[in-house]
């Protein structure tokens, strides 16, 4: 009887016990994966909410002061005690376009109105966003020669929840205003010209595009682009390679699970809502 008891004690786990352990492991793994998906979804929603808050803030600012933040006519800005430009082209001219001065080469750069846009929203408090442009002396007093050194991009641009190098920038092109959502690696100190760097995965781009627009990076108010100076749609090959964001021919983002959720191949151009 002693030998029989010893054999039973050394027999290890039963099949039932192993099954229970495997079920528990499966539940833990499934919970982790679901948690990761929830975190990613929350991040996308937070970025969209940030853009919506900026939209609402800019609309509120325009209704209150009679012009868009940054672009507000210099005389009105002075009247209300806000940072005021010279009134020259792209420097507080009130033409409805948020631009970086009047030089064609750097209209979409960071400086002048595209810098003061954030200062005006921060001062007004209507967008519920931090003043990433620093104090008012970093606004129009240096607007024609750029707003920051190339080493200070992260200190000047509005950050997003996507990742440390994904920013929100405002600019105008071909008579319309846009947000640039993506990577900016440098800001030229003398011109304010920004150097774009890809900072969004195709899956993130698709999710943002689908929630804000039509899910097609070639059409609508959200475009898969790299450089805000052209708003050219990012496309190459079949849209299924490790370095691609979007296949313009098929109208689909490169969301291949193998790399579409991890490779930073995209930036986005987004039209503001309501202004």
Short mmCIF file of C-alpha atoms in Angstrom, two decimals:
data_model
loop_
_atom_site.label_atom_id
_atom_site.label_comp_id
_atom_site.label_asym_id
_atom_site.label_seq_id
_atom_site.Cartn_x
_atom_site.Cartn_y
_atom_site.Cartn_z
CA UNK A 1 0.00 0.00 0.00
CA UNK A 2 2.89 2.33 0.75
CA UNK A 3 4.38 1.72 -2.71
CA UNK A 4 0.98 2.36 -4.34
CA UNK A 5 0.62 5.68 -2.47
CA UNK A 6 4.10 6.75 -3.49
CA UNK A 7 3.38 6.00 -7.15
CA UNK A 8 0.22 8.10 -6.99
CA UNK A 9 2.09 11.03 -5.38
CA UNK A 10 4.75 10.94 -8.10
CA UNK A 11 2.32 10.66 -11.02
CA UNK A 12 2.27 14.48 -11.62
CA UNK A 13 -0.63 16.56 -12.97
CA UNK A 14 -3.76 14.87 -14.23
CA UNK A 15 -5.20 15.73 -17.64
CA UNK A 16 -7.93 17.74 -15.95
CA UNK A 17 -5.37 19.78 -14.01
CA UNK A 18 -3.32 20.42 -17.17
CA UNK A 19 -6.45 21.47 -19.04
CA UNK A 20 -7.29 23.96 -16.28
CA UNK A 21 -3.77 25.40 -16.40
CA UNK A 22 -3.92 25.77 -20.19
CA UNK A 23 -7.30 27.48 -19.96
CA UNK A 24 -5.94 29.92 -17.41
CA UNK A 25 -2.88 30.65 -19.58
CA UNK A 26 -5.14 31.14 -22.58
CA UNK A 27 -7.32 33.57 -20.67
CA UNK A 28 -4.28 35.54 -19.52
CA UNK A 29 -2.83 35.75 -23.04
CA UNK A 30 -6.20 36.68 -24.48
CA UNK A 31 -6.64 39.34 -21.83
CA UNK A 32 -3.25 40.84 -22.62
CA UNK A 33 -4.00 40.93 -26.36
CA UNK A 34 -7.43 42.46 -25.78
CA UNK A 35 -5.85 44.98 -23.43
CA UNK A 36 -3.30 45.96 -26.06
CA UNK A 37 -6.06 46.43 -28.63
CA UNK A 38 -8.01 48.58 -26.18
CA UNK A 39 -4.95 50.72 -25.51
CA UNK A 40 -4.33 51.21 -29.24
CA UNK A 41 -7.99 52.07 -29.80
CA UNK A 42 -7.90 54.54 -26.91
CA UNK A 43 -4.78 56.16 -28.38
CA UNK A 44 -6.43 56.61 -31.78
CA UNK A 45 -9.54 58.05 -30.13
CA UNK A 46 -7.39 60.42 -28.06
CA UNK A 47 -5.67 61.76 -31.19
CA UNK A 48 -9.00 62.27 -32.94
CA UNK A 49 -10.38 64.00 -29.83
CA UNK A 50 -7.34 66.28 -29.77
CA UNK A 51 -7.95 67.32 -33.37
CA UNK A 52 -11.64 67.83 -32.64
CA UNK A 53 -10.75 70.03 -29.64
CA UNK A 54 -8.45 72.14 -31.78
CA UNK A 55 -11.21 72.42 -34.38
CA UNK A 56 -13.70 73.54 -31.76
CA UNK A 57 -11.20 75.93 -30.23
CA UNK A 58 -10.40 77.56 -33.57
CA UNK A 59 -14.10 77.94 -34.35
CA UNK A 60 -14.75 79.45 -30.93
CA UNK A 61 -11.80 81.81 -31.36
CA UNK A 62 -13.06 82.94 -34.78
CA UNK A 63 -16.56 83.57 -33.43
CA UNK A 64 -15.17 85.55 -30.51
CA UNK A 65 -12.49 87.61 -32.24
CA UNK A 66 -13.56 87.68 -35.88
CA UNK A 67 -10.65 85.74 -37.31
CA UNK A 68 -8.76 82.48 -37.10
CA UNK A 69 -6.07 82.03 -34.45
CA UNK A 70 -2.68 82.93 -35.85
CA UNK A 71 -4.22 84.55 -38.91
CA UNK A 72 -6.25 87.09 -36.89
CA UNK A 73 -5.88 90.55 -38.41
CA UNK A 74 -3.11 92.38 -36.57
CA UNK A 75 -5.31 95.35 -35.65
CA UNK A 76 -7.93 93.05 -34.10
CA UNK A 77 -5.28 91.09 -32.23
CA UNK A 78 -3.93 94.33 -30.78
CA UNK A 79 -7.43 95.48 -29.90
CA UNK A 80 -8.03 92.33 -27.85
CA UNK A 81 -4.59 92.28 -26.28
CA UNK A 82 -3.44 89.17 -28.16
CA UNK A 83 -0.13 88.53 -29.89
CA UNK A 84 -0.24 90.68 -33.02
CA UNK A 85 1.61 90.44 -36.30
CA UNK A 86 2.67 93.19 -38.64
CA UNK A 87 -0.32 92.73 -40.91
CA UNK A 88 1.94 91.77 -43.82
CA UNK A 89 1.16 88.72 -45.93
CA UNK A 90 1.18 85.63 -43.77
CA UNK A 91 1.88 87.64 -40.63
CA UNK A 92 -1.55 88.43 -39.21
CA UNK A 93 -3.17 89.45 -42.49
CA UNK A 94 -6.65 88.05 -41.74
CA UNK A 95 -7.01 86.30 -45.09
CA UNK A 96 -8.38 83.06 -43.60
CA UNK A 97 -5.20 81.05 -44.27
CA UNK A 98 -2.75 80.06 -41.52
CA UNK A 99 0.68 80.51 -43.10
CA UNK A 100 4.36 80.90 -42.25
CA UNK A 101 5.07 84.37 -43.59
CA UNK A 102 4.89 85.39 -47.21
CA UNK A 103 7.82 83.50 -48.78
CA UNK A 104 6.59 80.82 -51.18
CA UNK A 105 9.33 78.41 -50.14
CA UNK A 106 8.26 78.23 -46.50
CA UNK A 107 4.53 79.02 -46.38
CA UNK A 108 3.84 75.60 -44.86
CA UNK A 109 6.68 75.85 -42.34
CA UNK A 110 6.53 76.53 -38.62
CA UNK A 111 6.64 80.22 -37.74
CA UNK A 112 4.56 83.34 -38.22
CA UNK A 113 0.86 82.42 -38.22
CA UNK A 114 1.43 78.64 -37.97
CA UNK A 115 3.27 79.28 -34.71
CA UNK A 116 0.93 81.90 -33.25
CA UNK A 117 -2.06 79.68 -34.07
CA UNK A 118 -1.10 77.63 -30.99
CA UNK A 119 -0.25 80.68 -28.91
CA UNK A 120 -3.65 82.23 -29.61
CA UNK A 121 -5.45 79.00 -28.71
CA UNK A 122 -3.39 78.65 -25.56
CA UNK A 123 -4.03 82.24 -24.53
CA UNK A 124 -7.71 81.93 -25.29
CA UNK A 125 -8.01 78.58 -23.57
CA UNK A 126 -10.71 77.51 -26.00
CA UNK A 127 -8.95 74.43 -27.36
CA UNK A 128 -7.93 72.93 -24.03
CA UNK A 129 -4.42 72.32 -25.36
CA UNK A 130 -0.99 73.23 -23.95
CA UNK A 131 0.87 76.18 -25.42
CA UNK A 132 3.59 74.25 -27.21
CA UNK A 133 4.79 77.39 -28.96
CA UNK A 134 6.30 78.86 -25.80
CA UNK A 135 5.71 82.43 -24.69
CA UNK A 136 4.56 85.27 -26.88
CA UNK A 137 8.10 86.44 -27.65
CA UNK A 138 8.45 83.30 -29.74
CA UNK A 139 5.62 84.44 -31.98
CA UNK A 140 5.64 87.30 -34.45
CA UNK A 141 8.86 88.90 -33.21
CA UNK A 142 10.77 86.10 -34.96
CA UNK A 143 8.06 85.07 -37.40
CA UNK A 144 9.87 85.97 -40.61
CA UNK A 145 13.01 84.04 -39.74
CA UNK A 146 11.60 80.86 -38.24
CA UNK A 147 10.39 80.05 -34.77
CA UNK A 148 12.82 77.49 -33.42
CA UNK A 149 16.13 75.78 -33.98
CA UNK A 150 16.17 72.37 -35.64
CA UNK A 151 17.04 70.77 -32.32
CA UNK A 152 13.91 72.09 -30.63
CA UNK A 153 11.15 70.59 -32.78
CA UNK A 154 9.58 68.60 -29.95
CA UNK A 155 9.50 71.69 -27.72
CA UNK A 156 7.59 73.79 -30.25
CA UNK A 157 5.12 71.46 -31.90
CA UNK A 158 1.83 70.17 -30.50
CA UNK A 159 2.50 66.60 -29.37
CA UNK A 160 0.07 63.69 -29.86
CA UNK A 161 -0.58 60.43 -28.04
CA UNK A 162 0.59 58.28 -30.97
CA UNK A 163 4.29 58.48 -30.08
CA UNK A 164 6.99 60.98 -29.12
CA UNK A 165 7.83 61.98 -32.71
CA UNK A 166 4.24 62.30 -34.00
CA UNK A 167 3.08 65.93 -33.96
CA UNK A 168 0.16 68.10 -35.03
CA UNK A 169 1.04 71.03 -37.30
CA UNK A 170 -1.21 73.61 -39.01
CA UNK A 171 -0.57 74.96 -42.51
CA UNK A 172 -2.27 76.25 -45.65
CA UNK A 173 -1.93 75.02 -49.23
CA UNK A 174 -3.72 76.04 -52.42
CA UNK A 175 -6.18 78.26 -50.58
CA UNK A 176 -7.17 75.76 -47.87
CA UNK A 177 -6.08 75.04 -44.31
CA UNK A 178 -4.83 71.63 -43.19
CA UNK A 179 -3.44 69.80 -40.20
CA UNK A 180 -0.31 67.77 -40.72
CA UNK A 181 -0.38 64.74 -38.43
CA UNK A 182 2.92 62.94 -38.45
CA UNK A 183 6.63 63.14 -37.92
CA UNK A 184 8.72 66.30 -38.06
CA UNK A 185 12.40 65.71 -37.50
CA UNK A 186 13.62 69.31 -37.72
CA UNK A 187 12.60 72.96 -38.02
CA UNK A 188 15.00 75.20 -39.93
CA UNK A 189 16.07 78.09 -37.73
CA UNK A 190 16.20 80.67 -40.53
CA UNK A 191 13.06 79.77 -42.48
CA UNK A 192 10.83 77.65 -40.27
CA UNK A 193 10.75 74.98 -43.00
CA UNK A 194 9.91 71.63 -41.46
CA UNK A 195 11.58 68.34 -42.36
CA UNK A 196 8.91 65.61 -42.35
CA UNK A 197 9.61 62.10 -41.08
CA UNK A 198 7.15 59.21 -41.25
CA UNK A 199 5.66 58.53 -37.81
CA UNK A 200 2.33 56.68 -38.23
CA UNK A 201 1.67 53.03 -39.02
CA UNK A 202 -0.68 52.10 -41.90
CA UNK A 203 -3.13 50.56 -39.42
CA UNK A 204 -3.18 53.75 -37.34
CA UNK A 205 -3.58 55.85 -40.49
CA UNK A 206 -6.45 53.66 -41.68
CA UNK A 207 -8.21 53.84 -38.31
CA UNK A 208 -7.88 57.63 -38.10
CA UNK A 209 -8.99 58.03 -41.73
CA UNK A 210 -11.96 55.70 -41.20
CA UNK A 211 -13.12 57.53 -38.07
CA UNK A 212 -12.56 61.03 -39.48
CA UNK A 213 -13.34 60.41 -43.16
CA UNK A 214 -13.80 57.63 -45.74
CA UNK A 215 -10.89 55.28 -44.99
CA UNK A 216 -9.37 56.03 -48.41
CA UNK A 217 -6.05 57.86 -48.17
CA UNK A 218 -6.44 59.33 -51.64
CA UNK A 219 -9.84 60.99 -51.29
CA UNK A 220 -11.85 63.07 -48.87
CA UNK A 221 -10.68 65.23 -45.99
CA UNK A 222 -7.94 62.87 -44.76
CA UNK A 223 -5.08 62.14 -47.15
CA UNK A 224 -2.09 59.81 -46.75
CA UNK A 225 0.78 62.17 -47.37
CA UNK A 226 4.35 62.85 -46.34
CA UNK A 227 5.25 66.42 -47.18
CA UNK A 228 2.80 69.25 -46.34
CA UNK A 229 4.34 71.46 -49.03
CA UNK A 230 2.73 69.30 -51.71
CA UNK A 231 0.05 67.11 -50.05
CA UNK A 232 1.10 64.40 -52.49
CA UNK A 233 -0.51 61.04 -51.73
CA UNK A 234 1.94 58.42 -50.52
CA UNK A 235 1.71 55.42 -52.84
CA UNK A 236 3.97 52.81 -54.30
CA UNK A 237 3.74 49.36 -55.83
CA UNK A 238 0.87 47.21 -54.66
CA UNK A 239 0.53 48.67 -51.20
CA UNK A 240 1.75 45.46 -49.58
CA UNK A 241 5.46 46.08 -49.03
CA UNK A 242 7.23 46.79 -45.75
CA UNK A 243 7.98 50.39 -46.75
CA UNK A 244 4.57 51.37 -48.11
CA UNK A 245 1.69 53.26 -46.53
CA UNK A 246 -1.00 53.34 -49.17
CA UNK A 247 -1.83 51.91 -52.57
CA UNK A 248 -3.48 54.78 -54.41
CA UNK A 249 -4.57 52.56 -57.30
CA UNK A 250 -6.56 50.19 -55.12
CA UNK A 251 -7.45 52.90 -52.61
CA UNK A 252 -6.34 50.91 -49.58
CA UNK A 253 -3.85 51.34 -46.75
CA UNK A 254 -1.13 48.73 -46.42
CA UNK A 255 -2.60 47.08 -43.31
CA UNK A 256 -0.89 43.71 -43.81
CA UNK A 257 -0.68 42.26 -40.26
CA UNK A 258 2.95 41.32 -40.75
CA UNK A 259 4.12 44.93 -40.71
CA UNK A 260 1.18 47.26 -41.21
CA UNK A 261 0.69 47.64 -37.46
CA UNK A 262 4.35 48.28 -36.66
CA UNK A 263 6.15 49.99 -39.56
CA UNK A 264 6.07 53.79 -39.51
CA UNK A 265 5.26 54.40 -43.18
CA UNK A 266 2.57 57.10 -43.02
CA UNK A 267 1.72 60.72 -42.26
CA UNK A 268 -1.68 62.32 -42.72
CA UNK A 269 -3.05 65.60 -44.05
CA UNK A 270 -6.41 66.46 -42.46
CA UNK A 271 -8.84 69.18 -43.38
CA UNK A 272 -10.23 71.09 -40.36
CA UNK A 273 -13.95 70.81 -39.69
CA UNK A 274 -16.07 73.91 -39.95
CA UNK A 275 -13.42 76.49 -40.82
#
